[in-house]
Amino acid sequence: MATDFFIISSIRYDPELLDLPENTELSASPDTRSEFYMLRYHRDRMVVAAKAFEWPTAEASISGESGLNKLDSALREHVLEEYSEVQRRSPIRIRIDLSIRGELSFTSAPTPAVPFACFFPPPLLSPSLDSHLLLSTLSSFDPISIPSTWNIHLSPDPLTPSLYTTHKTSLRDQYTSARHTFSNSSSNPIPATTEVLVCNTAGEIMEGTLSTPYFYRNGSWVTPGEEAGGCRGVSRRWALERMGVRERTIRVGEIEEGEMVWLSNGIRGWGWGRVEFLPWQRREGGGMKISG
């Protein structure tokens, strides 16, 4: 097995998170507010990945409360070194790299602000109830701040599930290629608010290239199960544990053009998306045309 890669996780730094008790629960200490979004879940996913890749030194380096505090301290040091006091008042996206030797490194850049409601929404409502109604039920949020809308496409090229799809690593060429399918050119990548869903060789949706998708089926929200081979994202874990979302096999052929889908990730939180097919993907009667 190759070892010249990193286990990675992308985390949001945002001073707005200091006011959210749900985020405090997931900080390095449940009694300490944190600017890092779902920090504990990010650490947990990296520990699981290190174990799966049989990297014992890396696993030990961030395990337990001492490992979590080590990660928290390293992130804070990075933010303090790389950003001024003024810059630290705004959100920052940070990619965490963990090497086989247990070394941590970071790359980061400013990232857009998102409404409070995107971070820890309540149990998801039916897609027939728009996001204005969702937010009007939340007295703690400004009802005019709606989650951003994504455009959603489906990649025509299936992926073979492996440890590199189940766990997030720096080897992401297959996800980059899926996104390039929907760009005008390699020098003009598609926007970050455009998502591309990928499926496995059995025709089952695995995940999005940037996020976890949630589909409305039989009166409840579901997300692709782990057996499909997709990444076990941090926001996905929150949805399964706290938001009433269930796992279910989602086949490519059952997805409808125009279908409303929730998406989530560890940088932007939650938002709505709408499925859009390319002309050659449409089949008579609706749904996506499946090749072969």
Short mmCIF file of C-alpha atoms in Angstrom, two decimals:
data_model
loop_
_atom_site.label_atom_id
_atom_site.label_comp_id
_atom_site.label_asym_id
_atom_site.label_seq_id
_atom_site.Cartn_x
_atom_site.Cartn_y
_atom_site.Cartn_z
CA MET A 1 0.00 0.00 0.00
CA ALA A 2 1.28 3.47 -0.91
CA THR A 3 2.42 5.69 1.94
CA ASP A 4 3.37 8.87 0.06
CA PHE A 5 0.11 10.67 0.80
CA PHE A 6 -1.63 12.39 3.68
CA ILE A 7 -4.79 11.67 5.59
CA ILE A 8 -6.66 14.97 5.38
CA SER A 9 -9.64 16.83 6.76
CA SER A 10 -10.79 20.37 5.91
CA ILE A 11 -12.04 22.38 8.87
CA ARG A 12 -13.65 25.81 9.23
CA TYR A 13 -12.30 28.49 11.55
CA ASP A 14 -15.02 31.05 12.26
CA PRO A 15 -15.45 33.36 15.29
CA GLU A 16 -19.23 33.08 14.79
CA LEU A 17 -18.98 29.48 16.03
CA LEU A 18 -18.10 30.72 19.52
CA ASP A 19 -21.78 31.48 20.08
CA LEU A 20 -23.05 28.01 19.17
CA PRO A 21 -23.31 25.55 22.10
CA GLU A 22 -23.46 22.60 19.68
CA ASN A 23 -19.98 23.50 18.49
CA THR A 24 -18.70 23.82 22.05
CA GLU A 25 -19.74 20.19 22.59
CA LEU A 26 -17.35 19.18 19.81
CA SER A 27 -14.39 21.34 20.89
CA ALA A 28 -11.19 20.16 22.52
CA SER A 29 -12.96 20.64 25.85
CA PRO A 30 -16.77 20.51 26.17
CA ASP A 31 -16.54 23.48 28.55
CA THR A 32 -14.52 25.64 26.16
CA ARG A 33 -15.95 27.52 23.20
CA SER A 34 -14.16 27.02 19.90
CA GLU A 35 -13.82 28.75 16.54
CA PHE A 36 -13.13 25.39 14.85
CA TYR A 37 -16.18 23.69 13.34
CA MET A 38 -16.79 20.16 14.70
CA LEU A 39 -13.16 19.82 15.77
CA ARG A 40 -13.68 16.59 17.71
CA TYR A 41 -15.37 14.91 14.73
CA HIS A 42 -12.54 15.95 12.40
CA ARG A 43 -10.00 14.42 14.77
CA ASP A 44 -12.08 11.25 15.14
CA ARG A 45 -12.33 10.68 11.39
CA MET A 46 -8.56 11.04 11.02
CA VAL A 47 -7.92 8.53 13.80
CA VAL A 48 -10.24 6.03 12.10
CA ALA A 49 -8.46 6.59 8.79
CA ALA A 50 -5.01 6.13 10.33
CA LYS A 51 -6.16 2.84 11.84
CA ALA A 52 -7.59 1.67 8.50
CA PHE A 53 -4.33 2.48 6.69
CA GLU A 54 -2.33 0.79 9.47
CA TRP A 55 -0.42 3.94 10.45
CA PRO A 56 0.04 3.31 14.20
CA THR A 57 2.34 6.30 14.79
CA ALA A 58 -0.10 8.67 13.12
CA GLU A 59 -3.03 7.12 14.98
CA ALA A 60 -1.32 7.47 18.35
CA SER A 61 -0.25 11.05 17.67
CA ILE A 62 -3.82 12.41 17.67
CA SER A 63 -5.66 9.81 19.78
CA GLY A 64 -7.27 10.50 23.13
CA GLU A 65 -7.78 13.85 24.79
CA SER A 66 -4.06 14.64 24.54
CA GLY A 67 -4.15 14.08 20.80
CA LEU A 68 -7.22 16.28 20.45
CA ASN A 69 -5.56 19.05 22.47
CA LYS A 70 -2.43 18.69 20.32
CA LEU A 71 -4.49 19.19 17.15
CA ASP A 72 -6.35 22.15 18.67
CA SER A 73 -3.10 23.82 19.74
CA ALA A 74 -1.47 23.26 16.35
CA LEU A 75 -4.47 24.76 14.54
CA ARG A 76 -4.46 27.80 16.81
CA GLU A 77 -0.75 28.29 16.30
CA HIS A 78 -1.24 28.16 12.52
CA VAL A 79 -4.02 30.77 12.59
CA LEU A 80 -1.99 33.08 14.86
CA GLU A 81 1.12 32.80 12.69
CA GLU A 82 -0.55 33.16 9.30
CA TYR A 83 -3.30 35.73 9.94
CA SER A 84 -3.44 39.18 11.49
CA GLU A 85 -5.84 40.12 14.27
CA VAL A 86 -8.15 41.72 11.72
CA GLN A 87 -8.01 38.69 9.41
CA ARG A 88 -8.84 36.39 12.31
CA ARG A 89 -12.22 38.08 12.63
CA SER A 90 -13.30 36.42 9.38
CA PRO A 91 -13.78 32.74 8.42
CA ILE A 92 -10.81 30.66 7.30
CA ARG A 93 -10.71 27.26 5.58
CA ILE A 94 -7.89 25.04 6.86
CA ARG A 95 -6.78 21.74 5.39
CA ILE A 96 -5.24 19.43 7.98
CA ASP A 97 -2.62 16.98 6.66
CA LEU A 98 -1.55 14.03 8.80
CA SER A 99 1.53 12.07 7.64
CA ILE A 100 2.35 8.43 8.28
CA ARG A 101 4.89 9.68 10.85
CA GLY A 102 2.18 11.51 12.78
CA GLU A 103 3.27 14.98 11.65
CA LEU A 104 0.63 17.67 11.23
CA SER A 105 0.77 20.39 8.58
CA PHE A 106 -1.77 22.96 7.40
CA THR A 107 -2.73 24.99 4.35
CA SER A 108 -5.40 27.64 4.59
CA ALA A 109 -7.22 30.50 2.92
CA PRO A 110 -10.12 32.86 3.69
CA THR A 111 -13.57 31.39 3.04
CA PRO A 112 -16.99 33.03 2.63
CA ALA A 113 -19.27 33.69 5.58
CA VAL A 114 -22.42 31.56 5.88
CA PRO A 115 -25.57 32.05 7.99
CA PHE A 116 -25.75 30.59 11.51
CA ALA A 117 -28.51 28.25 10.35
CA CYS A 118 -26.11 26.42 8.04
CA PHE A 119 -23.96 25.09 10.88
CA PHE A 120 -26.33 23.06 13.08
CA PRO A 121 -29.83 22.94 11.55
CA PRO A 122 -32.68 21.08 13.27
CA PRO A 123 -34.11 17.84 11.82
CA LEU A 124 -34.52 18.47 8.10
CA LEU A 125 -37.95 19.36 6.71
CA SER A 126 -39.67 18.12 3.57
CA PRO A 127 -38.34 19.65 0.35
CA SER A 128 -41.86 21.00 -0.21
CA LEU A 129 -41.18 23.42 2.66
CA ASP A 130 -38.63 25.94 1.51
CA SER A 131 -35.73 27.22 3.56
CA HIS A 132 -37.53 30.47 4.45
CA LEU A 133 -40.07 28.43 6.42
CA LEU A 134 -37.27 26.36 7.95
CA LEU A 135 -35.56 29.41 9.34
CA SER A 136 -38.76 31.12 10.45
CA THR A 137 -39.21 28.27 12.94
CA LEU A 138 -35.87 29.07 14.55
CA SER A 139 -36.26 32.05 16.85
CA SER A 140 -32.52 32.23 17.43
CA PHE A 141 -31.80 32.83 13.72
CA ASP A 142 -32.49 35.71 11.39
CA PRO A 143 -35.32 34.40 9.15
CA ILE A 144 -34.00 36.21 6.09
CA SER A 145 -30.64 34.37 6.24
CA ILE A 146 -31.28 31.34 4.06
CA PRO A 147 -28.81 28.50 3.42
CA SER A 148 -27.04 28.88 0.09
CA THR A 149 -28.36 26.93 -2.92
CA TRP A 150 -26.09 24.50 -4.75
CA ASN A 151 -26.30 23.22 -8.32
CA ILE A 152 -25.96 19.42 -8.39
CA HIS A 153 -24.73 17.28 -11.28
CA LEU A 154 -24.15 13.53 -11.55
CA SER A 155 -20.81 12.23 -12.76
CA PRO A 156 -21.06 9.78 -15.68
CA ASP A 157 -17.93 7.92 -14.56
CA PRO A 158 -18.29 5.40 -11.69
CA LEU A 159 -15.64 5.00 -9.01
CA THR A 160 -14.36 1.76 -7.51
CA PRO A 161 -14.81 1.87 -3.71
CA SER A 162 -11.60 1.54 -1.72
CA LEU A 163 -9.92 2.88 1.41
CA TYR A 164 -9.17 6.00 -0.63
CA THR A 165 -12.87 6.71 -1.13
CA THR A 166 -13.99 5.67 2.36
CA HIS A 167 -11.37 7.89 4.00
CA LYS A 168 -10.31 11.37 2.90
CA THR A 169 -6.72 11.55 1.68
CA SER A 170 -4.59 13.82 -0.48
CA LEU A 171 -5.08 11.36 -3.37
CA ARG A 172 -8.18 13.00 -4.86
CA ASP A 173 -7.54 12.94 -8.61
CA GLN A 174 -10.70 10.92 -9.30
CA TYR A 175 -12.82 13.57 -7.56
CA THR A 176 -11.04 16.38 -9.40
CA SER A 177 -11.66 14.57 -12.69
CA ALA A 178 -15.37 14.24 -11.88
CA ARG A 179 -15.59 17.99 -11.36
CA HIS A 180 -13.64 18.77 -14.53
CA THR A 181 -16.34 16.97 -16.52
CA PHE A 182 -18.61 19.92 -15.77
CA SER A 183 -16.11 22.77 -16.25
CA ASN A 184 -15.52 24.75 -19.42
CA SER A 185 -11.78 24.17 -19.22
CA SER A 186 -9.08 23.06 -16.80
CA SER A 187 -8.24 26.72 -16.23
CA ASN A 188 -11.87 27.55 -15.41
CA PRO A 189 -12.99 25.18 -12.61
CA ILE A 190 -16.63 24.92 -11.65
CA PRO A 191 -17.76 27.04 -8.67
CA ALA A 192 -17.53 25.74 -5.13
CA THR A 193 -21.34 25.92 -4.92
CA THR A 194 -21.65 23.38 -7.74
CA GLU A 195 -21.56 19.78 -6.54
CA VAL A 196 -20.94 16.61 -8.54
CA LEU A 197 -22.33 13.37 -7.14
CA VAL A 198 -20.30 10.22 -7.81
CA CYS A 199 -21.52 6.64 -7.94
CA ASN A 200 -19.84 3.26 -7.58
CA THR A 201 -19.63 0.53 -10.22
CA ALA A 202 -22.94 -0.91 -8.96
CA GLY A 203 -24.74 2.33 -9.86
CA GLU A 204 -25.15 3.46 -6.24
CA ILE A 205 -24.54 7.06 -5.18
CA MET A 206 -21.47 7.24 -2.94
CA GLU A 207 -21.15 10.93 -2.08
CA GLY A 208 -20.44 14.32 -3.59
CA THR A 209 -16.99 15.52 -4.56
CA LEU A 210 -17.25 18.21 -1.87
CA SER A 211 -20.09 17.12 0.39
CA THR A 212 -22.51 14.51 1.71
CA PRO A 213 -25.91 14.40 -0.04
CA TYR A 214 -29.27 13.75 1.67
CA PHE A 215 -32.32 12.57 -0.30
CA TYR A 216 -35.99 12.68 0.70
CA ARG A 217 -37.43 9.16 0.50
CA ASN A 218 -40.71 7.81 1.91
CA GLY A 219 -41.21 10.71 4.29
CA SER A 220 -37.69 10.96 5.72
CA TRP A 221 -34.20 12.07 4.81
CA VAL A 222 -31.59 9.45 3.92
CA THR A 223 -27.95 9.44 2.94
CA PRO A 224 -25.91 6.78 1.10
CA GLY A 225 -24.78 3.99 3.42
CA GLU A 226 -21.14 3.27 4.18
CA GLU A 227 -21.31 0.11 2.08
CA ALA A 228 -21.58 2.30 -1.05
CA GLY A 229 -17.95 3.30 -0.43
CA GLY A 230 -18.22 7.04 0.17
CA CYS A 231 -16.36 9.19 2.67
CA ARG A 232 -17.52 9.23 6.31
CA GLY A 233 -17.80 13.00 6.64
CA VAL A 234 -18.03 14.95 9.88
CA SER A 235 -21.33 16.67 9.03
CA ARG A 236 -22.70 13.29 7.88
CA ARG A 237 -21.96 11.91 11.34
CA TRP A 238 -23.85 14.80 12.96
CA ALA A 239 -26.82 14.21 10.65
CA LEU A 240 -26.99 10.51 11.52
CA GLU A 241 -26.55 11.04 15.26
CA ARG A 242 -28.54 14.24 15.83
CA MET A 243 -30.84 15.02 12.90
CA GLY A 244 -32.86 11.85 12.34
CA VAL A 245 -31.16 11.02 9.02
CA ARG A 246 -30.92 7.32 8.10
CA GLU A 247 -28.66 5.38 5.75
CA ARG A 248 -30.14 3.93 2.55
CA THR A 249 -28.94 2.74 -0.84
CA ILE A 250 -29.56 5.48 -3.42
CA ARG A 251 -29.41 4.27 -7.01
CA VAL A 252 -28.53 6.63 -9.85
CA GLY A 253 -31.67 5.69 -11.76
CA GLU A 254 -34.02 6.89 -9.02
CA ILE A 255 -32.72 10.46 -8.95
CA GLU A 256 -34.99 12.94 -10.68
CA GLU A 257 -34.00 16.12 -12.47
CA GLY A 258 -35.00 19.12 -10.37
CA GLU A 259 -35.03 17.05 -7.17
CA MET A 260 -34.19 19.08 -4.08
CA VAL A 261 -31.33 17.65 -2.03
CA TRP A 262 -29.62 18.72 1.18
CA LEU A 263 -25.82 18.86 1.08
CA SER A 264 -23.37 19.28 3.95
CA ASN A 265 -19.65 19.45 4.59
CA GLY A 266 -17.18 20.49 7.25
CA ILE A 267 -16.58 23.94 5.74
CA ARG A 268 -19.95 25.31 4.61
CA GLY A 269 -22.31 23.35 6.85
CA TRP A 270 -25.74 22.63 5.30
CA GLY A 271 -27.49 24.02 2.25
CA TRP A 272 -30.09 23.17 -0.38
CA GLY A 273 -29.19 21.91 -3.82
CA ARG A 274 -31.14 21.14 -7.00
CA VAL A 275 -30.27 18.27 -9.37
CA GLU A 276 -29.51 19.30 -12.95
CA PHE A 277 -28.94 16.79 -15.76
CA LEU A 278 -26.95 17.39 -18.88
CA PRO A 279 -29.00 16.88 -22.10
CA TRP A 280 -27.47 13.46 -22.83
CA GLN A 281 -28.26 12.27 -19.29
CA ARG A 282 -32.02 12.74 -19.60
CA ARG A 283 -34.23 9.79 -20.37
CA GLU A 284 -37.81 9.79 -21.54
CA GLY A 285 -40.22 9.83 -18.60
CA GLY A 286 -37.73 11.46 -16.20
CA GLY A 287 -34.76 10.23 -14.26
CA MET A 288 -31.16 9.83 -15.33
CA LYS A 289 -30.16 7.71 -18.30
CA ILE A 290 -27.80 4.94 -17.24
CA SER A 291 -25.14 3.92 -19.73
CA GLY A 292 -24.61 0.31 -20.66
#
